[in-house]
Short mmCIF file of N, CA and C in Angstrom, two decimals:
data_model
loop_
_atom_site.label_atom_id
_atom_site.label_comp_id
_atom_site.label_asym_id
_atom_site.label_seq_id
_atom_site.Cartn_x
_atom_site.Cartn_y
_atom_site.Cartn_z
N MET A 12 8.16 -60.55 84.82
CA MET A 12 7.95 -59.47 85.75
C MET A 12 8.58 -58.21 85.18
N ARG A 13 7.86 -57.14 85.25
CA ARG A 13 8.39 -55.87 84.76
C ARG A 13 9.15 -55.14 85.86
N TYR A 14 10.27 -54.56 85.46
CA TYR A 14 11.08 -53.74 86.35
C TYR A 14 11.35 -52.41 85.67
N THR A 15 11.32 -51.33 86.45
CA THR A 15 11.65 -50.02 85.94
C THR A 15 12.97 -49.58 86.55
N PHE A 16 13.85 -49.10 85.69
CA PHE A 16 15.12 -48.52 86.11
C PHE A 16 14.92 -47.01 86.12
N LEU A 17 15.06 -46.36 87.25
CA LEU A 17 15.00 -44.92 87.36
C LEU A 17 16.46 -44.42 87.37
N LEU A 18 16.82 -43.57 86.43
CA LEU A 18 18.21 -43.15 86.23
C LEU A 18 18.43 -41.79 86.87
N TYR A 19 19.30 -41.74 87.87
CA TYR A 19 19.59 -40.53 88.60
C TYR A 19 21.04 -40.09 88.37
N THR A 20 21.21 -38.78 88.15
CA THR A 20 22.53 -38.20 87.94
C THR A 20 22.58 -36.82 88.61
N ASP A 21 23.73 -36.48 89.13
CA ASP A 21 23.95 -35.13 89.64
C ASP A 21 24.23 -34.24 88.42
N PRO A 22 23.42 -33.24 88.15
CA PRO A 22 23.64 -32.39 86.98
C PRO A 22 25.04 -31.77 86.94
N ALA A 23 25.64 -31.55 88.08
CA ALA A 23 27.00 -31.00 88.12
C ALA A 23 28.00 -31.95 87.50
N ASP A 24 27.71 -33.24 87.55
CA ASP A 24 28.63 -34.23 87.00
C ASP A 24 28.60 -34.29 85.48
N ILE A 25 27.58 -33.70 84.87
CA ILE A 25 27.48 -33.74 83.41
C ILE A 25 27.42 -32.36 82.80
N ALA A 26 27.57 -31.31 83.61
CA ALA A 26 27.48 -29.94 83.14
C ALA A 26 28.57 -29.61 82.12
N HIS A 27 29.69 -30.29 82.19
CA HIS A 27 30.83 -30.00 81.30
C HIS A 27 30.71 -30.65 79.93
N LEU A 28 29.69 -31.52 79.76
CA LEU A 28 29.60 -32.25 78.48
C LEU A 28 29.22 -31.34 77.34
N GLY A 29 29.95 -31.50 76.24
CA GLY A 29 29.67 -30.73 75.03
C GLY A 29 28.87 -31.56 74.03
N PRO A 30 28.57 -31.00 72.87
CA PRO A 30 27.79 -31.69 71.86
C PRO A 30 28.37 -33.05 71.44
N GLU A 31 29.67 -33.13 71.32
CA GLU A 31 30.30 -34.41 70.94
C GLU A 31 30.12 -35.45 72.05
N ASP A 32 30.21 -35.01 73.30
CA ASP A 32 30.02 -35.92 74.44
C ASP A 32 28.59 -36.47 74.46
N TRP A 33 27.61 -35.58 74.21
CA TRP A 33 26.22 -35.99 74.20
C TRP A 33 25.95 -36.98 73.02
N ALA A 34 26.58 -36.71 71.90
CA ALA A 34 26.41 -37.61 70.76
C ALA A 34 26.97 -39.00 71.11
N GLU A 35 28.12 -39.02 71.77
CA GLU A 35 28.72 -40.29 72.18
C GLU A 35 27.82 -41.02 73.20
N LEU A 36 27.26 -40.27 74.14
CA LEU A 36 26.33 -40.86 75.12
C LEU A 36 25.12 -41.47 74.41
N LYS A 37 24.58 -40.77 73.43
CA LYS A 37 23.41 -41.30 72.71
C LYS A 37 23.79 -42.60 72.00
N THR A 38 24.99 -42.66 71.48
CA THR A 38 25.45 -43.91 70.84
C THR A 38 25.55 -45.03 71.85
N VAL A 39 26.12 -44.74 73.02
CA VAL A 39 26.25 -45.75 74.07
C VAL A 39 24.89 -46.25 74.53
N TYR A 40 23.95 -45.34 74.76
CA TYR A 40 22.60 -45.73 75.15
C TYR A 40 21.90 -46.48 74.02
N GLY A 41 22.13 -46.08 72.78
CA GLY A 41 21.57 -46.80 71.66
C GLY A 41 22.04 -48.26 71.61
N GLN A 42 23.31 -48.48 71.92
CA GLN A 42 23.85 -49.83 71.97
C GLN A 42 23.19 -50.63 73.10
N TYR A 43 23.01 -50.01 74.25
CA TYR A 43 22.36 -50.65 75.38
C TYR A 43 20.93 -51.02 75.03
N ILE A 44 20.21 -50.11 74.38
CA ILE A 44 18.85 -50.40 73.96
C ILE A 44 18.83 -51.57 72.99
N GLY A 45 19.79 -51.59 72.09
CA GLY A 45 19.90 -52.70 71.15
C GLY A 45 20.11 -54.04 71.85
N GLU A 46 20.96 -54.04 72.88
CA GLU A 46 21.18 -55.28 73.66
C GLU A 46 19.90 -55.74 74.33
N LEU A 47 19.18 -54.80 74.92
CA LEU A 47 17.91 -55.13 75.56
C LEU A 47 16.91 -55.70 74.56
N GLN A 48 16.84 -55.05 73.37
CA GLN A 48 15.93 -55.53 72.36
C GLN A 48 16.33 -56.94 71.85
N ALA A 49 17.61 -57.12 71.62
CA ALA A 49 18.07 -58.40 71.11
C ALA A 49 17.81 -59.54 72.12
N ALA A 50 17.83 -59.20 73.41
CA ALA A 50 17.55 -60.20 74.45
C ALA A 50 16.04 -60.41 74.65
N GLY A 51 15.24 -59.57 74.03
CA GLY A 51 13.78 -59.70 74.13
C GLY A 51 13.21 -59.21 75.45
N VAL A 52 13.93 -58.32 76.16
CA VAL A 52 13.46 -57.86 77.45
C VAL A 52 13.06 -56.39 77.43
N PHE A 53 13.32 -55.67 76.36
CA PHE A 53 13.02 -54.25 76.26
C PHE A 53 11.51 -54.00 76.21
N VAL A 54 11.05 -53.05 77.03
CA VAL A 54 9.64 -52.62 76.99
C VAL A 54 9.55 -51.14 76.59
N ASP A 55 10.29 -50.26 77.28
CA ASP A 55 10.16 -48.82 77.02
C ASP A 55 11.33 -48.08 77.61
N THR A 56 11.57 -46.85 77.15
CA THR A 56 12.56 -45.97 77.70
C THR A 56 12.23 -44.53 77.29
N ASP A 57 12.79 -43.58 78.03
CA ASP A 57 12.68 -42.18 77.63
C ASP A 57 13.67 -41.35 78.43
N TRP A 58 14.11 -40.25 77.82
CA TRP A 58 14.94 -39.25 78.52
C TRP A 58 13.97 -38.18 78.98
N LEU A 59 14.23 -37.59 80.10
CA LEU A 59 13.37 -36.53 80.64
C LEU A 59 14.11 -35.18 80.59
N HIS A 60 13.34 -34.09 80.44
CA HIS A 60 13.93 -32.76 80.52
C HIS A 60 14.45 -32.57 81.94
N PRO A 61 15.36 -31.60 82.15
CA PRO A 61 15.93 -31.39 83.49
C PRO A 61 14.84 -31.15 84.55
N ALA A 62 15.19 -31.48 85.78
CA ALA A 62 14.25 -31.35 86.89
C ALA A 62 13.74 -29.93 87.08
N ASP A 63 14.56 -28.94 86.77
CA ASP A 63 14.12 -27.56 86.96
C ASP A 63 13.04 -27.15 85.99
N THR A 64 12.70 -27.99 85.01
CA THR A 64 11.59 -27.72 84.10
C THR A 64 10.29 -28.39 84.54
N ALA A 65 10.37 -29.14 85.67
CA ALA A 65 9.20 -29.89 86.15
C ALA A 65 8.16 -28.98 86.74
N THR A 66 6.93 -29.46 86.77
CA THR A 66 5.82 -28.85 87.51
C THR A 66 5.25 -29.94 88.37
N THR A 67 5.09 -29.65 89.65
CA THR A 67 4.60 -30.65 90.60
C THR A 67 3.22 -30.26 91.10
N LEU A 68 2.30 -31.27 91.06
CA LEU A 68 0.93 -31.04 91.47
C LEU A 68 0.59 -31.91 92.67
N SER A 69 -0.15 -31.36 93.63
CA SER A 69 -0.63 -32.13 94.78
C SER A 69 -2.07 -31.74 95.09
N LEU A 70 -2.84 -32.73 95.49
CA LEU A 70 -4.21 -32.50 95.96
C LEU A 70 -4.33 -32.92 97.42
N LYS A 71 -3.23 -33.04 98.10
CA LYS A 71 -3.18 -33.49 99.49
C LYS A 71 -4.04 -32.58 100.37
N GLY A 72 -4.86 -33.22 101.21
CA GLY A 72 -5.72 -32.46 102.10
C GLY A 72 -6.86 -31.73 101.38
N GLY A 73 -7.08 -32.11 100.12
CA GLY A 73 -8.14 -31.48 99.37
C GLY A 73 -7.81 -30.13 98.80
N THR A 74 -6.56 -29.72 98.95
CA THR A 74 -6.12 -28.43 98.43
C THR A 74 -5.20 -28.63 97.24
N LYS A 75 -5.51 -28.01 96.16
CA LYS A 75 -4.68 -28.12 94.96
C LYS A 75 -3.46 -27.19 95.08
N THR A 76 -2.26 -27.77 94.95
CA THR A 76 -1.02 -27.02 95.00
C THR A 76 -0.23 -27.34 93.76
N VAL A 77 0.20 -26.32 93.04
CA VAL A 77 1.04 -26.50 91.86
C VAL A 77 2.30 -25.68 92.08
N GLN A 78 3.48 -26.34 91.95
CA GLN A 78 4.72 -25.62 92.13
C GLN A 78 5.63 -25.91 90.96
N ASP A 79 6.46 -24.94 90.63
CA ASP A 79 7.48 -25.14 89.61
C ASP A 79 8.62 -25.93 90.23
N GLY A 80 9.14 -26.84 89.46
CA GLY A 80 10.28 -27.62 89.92
C GLY A 80 9.89 -28.96 90.51
N PRO A 81 10.90 -29.73 90.88
CA PRO A 81 10.66 -31.07 91.41
C PRO A 81 10.14 -31.02 92.84
N VAL A 82 9.69 -32.18 93.34
CA VAL A 82 9.16 -32.29 94.69
C VAL A 82 10.22 -31.96 95.72
N ALA A 83 11.39 -32.56 95.57
CA ALA A 83 12.44 -32.43 96.57
C ALA A 83 13.66 -31.73 95.98
N GLU A 84 14.35 -31.00 96.81
CA GLU A 84 15.60 -30.39 96.44
C GLU A 84 16.70 -31.39 96.70
N THR A 85 17.24 -31.97 95.65
CA THR A 85 18.34 -32.93 95.80
C THR A 85 19.40 -32.64 94.75
N ARG A 86 20.60 -33.14 94.99
CA ARG A 86 21.63 -32.97 93.98
C ARG A 86 21.39 -33.89 92.79
N GLU A 87 21.02 -35.12 93.06
CA GLU A 87 20.76 -36.07 91.99
C GLU A 87 19.32 -35.95 91.53
N THR A 88 19.14 -35.91 90.23
CA THR A 88 17.80 -35.76 89.68
C THR A 88 17.46 -36.92 88.75
N LEU A 89 16.19 -37.19 88.61
CA LEU A 89 15.72 -38.22 87.71
C LEU A 89 15.86 -37.73 86.27
N GLY A 90 16.60 -38.49 85.46
CA GLY A 90 16.87 -38.05 84.10
C GLY A 90 16.22 -38.91 83.03
N GLY A 91 15.74 -40.08 83.45
CA GLY A 91 15.12 -40.97 82.47
C GLY A 91 14.79 -42.31 83.11
N TYR A 92 14.31 -43.22 82.27
CA TYR A 92 13.92 -44.52 82.80
C TYR A 92 14.00 -45.57 81.69
N PHE A 93 14.05 -46.80 82.11
CA PHE A 93 13.91 -47.96 81.25
C PHE A 93 12.88 -48.89 81.90
N VAL A 94 12.08 -49.56 81.10
CA VAL A 94 11.19 -50.62 81.61
C VAL A 94 11.60 -51.90 80.88
N ILE A 95 11.87 -52.94 81.65
CA ILE A 95 12.25 -54.22 81.06
C ILE A 95 11.33 -55.32 81.61
N ASP A 96 11.32 -56.45 80.96
CA ASP A 96 10.50 -57.56 81.41
C ASP A 96 11.42 -58.78 81.49
N VAL A 97 11.74 -59.17 82.73
CA VAL A 97 12.64 -60.30 83.00
C VAL A 97 12.06 -61.17 84.11
N PRO A 98 12.58 -62.39 84.27
CA PRO A 98 11.97 -63.33 85.23
C PRO A 98 12.06 -62.91 86.71
N ASP A 99 13.17 -62.22 87.08
CA ASP A 99 13.35 -61.93 88.53
C ASP A 99 14.31 -60.77 88.73
N LEU A 100 14.45 -60.38 90.02
CA LEU A 100 15.29 -59.23 90.39
C LEU A 100 16.74 -59.47 90.02
N ASP A 101 17.24 -60.66 90.14
CA ASP A 101 18.64 -60.96 89.80
C ASP A 101 18.92 -60.60 88.35
N LYS A 102 17.99 -60.99 87.44
CA LYS A 102 18.16 -60.64 86.03
C LYS A 102 18.08 -59.15 85.81
N ALA A 103 17.14 -58.50 86.53
CA ALA A 103 16.99 -57.05 86.41
C ALA A 103 18.26 -56.34 86.84
N LEU A 104 18.86 -56.83 87.93
CA LEU A 104 20.09 -56.19 88.42
C LEU A 104 21.26 -56.37 87.44
N LYS A 105 21.30 -57.52 86.78
CA LYS A 105 22.33 -57.72 85.77
C LYS A 105 22.21 -56.74 84.61
N TRP A 106 20.96 -56.46 84.19
CA TRP A 106 20.74 -55.45 83.16
C TRP A 106 21.05 -54.04 83.69
N ALA A 107 20.70 -53.77 84.94
CA ALA A 107 20.97 -52.46 85.53
C ALA A 107 22.46 -52.19 85.58
N GLU A 108 23.28 -53.24 85.85
CA GLU A 108 24.73 -53.09 85.84
C GLU A 108 25.26 -52.65 84.47
N LYS A 109 24.60 -53.06 83.40
CA LYS A 109 25.03 -52.73 82.08
C LYS A 109 24.53 -51.36 81.62
N CYS A 110 23.59 -50.77 82.37
CA CYS A 110 23.03 -49.47 82.00
C CYS A 110 24.11 -48.41 82.09
N PRO A 111 24.29 -47.58 81.04
CA PRO A 111 25.30 -46.55 81.08
C PRO A 111 25.17 -45.59 82.27
N ALA A 112 23.96 -45.34 82.72
CA ALA A 112 23.72 -44.41 83.84
C ALA A 112 24.40 -44.89 85.12
N ALA A 113 24.63 -46.18 85.26
CA ALA A 113 25.26 -46.72 86.48
C ALA A 113 26.73 -46.24 86.56
N GLN A 114 27.32 -45.86 85.43
CA GLN A 114 28.69 -45.40 85.42
C GLN A 114 28.87 -43.99 85.94
N THR A 115 27.81 -43.17 85.84
CA THR A 115 27.93 -41.76 86.22
C THR A 115 26.96 -41.37 87.33
N GLY A 116 26.04 -42.23 87.66
CA GLY A 116 25.03 -41.89 88.68
C GLY A 116 24.53 -43.15 89.33
N LYS A 117 23.22 -43.24 89.49
CA LYS A 117 22.61 -44.38 90.15
C LYS A 117 21.43 -44.89 89.31
N VAL A 118 21.22 -46.18 89.40
CA VAL A 118 20.07 -46.81 88.75
C VAL A 118 19.23 -47.44 89.83
N GLU A 119 18.08 -46.88 90.10
CA GLU A 119 17.13 -47.43 91.08
C GLU A 119 16.25 -48.46 90.36
N VAL A 120 16.19 -49.67 90.88
CA VAL A 120 15.45 -50.75 90.26
C VAL A 120 14.21 -51.02 91.09
N ARG A 121 13.06 -50.94 90.43
CA ARG A 121 11.78 -51.20 91.12
C ARG A 121 10.94 -52.17 90.32
N ALA A 122 10.36 -53.16 91.02
CA ALA A 122 9.45 -54.08 90.39
C ALA A 122 8.12 -53.41 90.16
N SER A 123 7.45 -53.78 89.09
CA SER A 123 6.12 -53.24 88.80
C SER A 123 5.12 -53.84 89.79
N ALA A 124 4.26 -53.02 90.30
CA ALA A 124 3.21 -53.50 91.22
C ALA A 124 2.15 -54.29 90.47
N MET A 125 2.06 -54.08 89.16
CA MET A 125 1.06 -54.76 88.36
C MET A 125 1.62 -56.05 87.77
N GLY A 126 2.91 -56.30 87.90
CA GLY A 126 3.52 -57.52 87.36
C GLY A 126 3.66 -57.47 85.85
N ALA A 127 3.97 -58.58 85.28
CA ALA A 127 4.13 -58.67 83.83
C ALA A 127 2.77 -58.73 83.18
N GLU A 128 2.68 -58.20 81.99
CA GLU A 128 1.42 -58.25 81.26
C GLU A 128 1.45 -59.40 80.25
#
């Protein structure tokens, strides 16, 4: 079963990070990716540009609306994701606990509606 981890962080909590901090974070995430790969559960991951660079499109009610920025105004923003393939939610939650984003923000775990491929 595929699970997606949506990684949320309050930008204010990471605004103080300098280049060395970001390099260290990349190393930590690289180690986490390596663990996922070694376990044979890794499917995909990506970092996203900040929410204020987003463009949101809607065709609701037959009217096209395009707005700059995210859909909702929230403190915590979506910063990236992981997709893993594990047998059940318990295993997914164990991997989510190891995700570095859980230390500074939140990891939302969602099962794929399409299941495992």
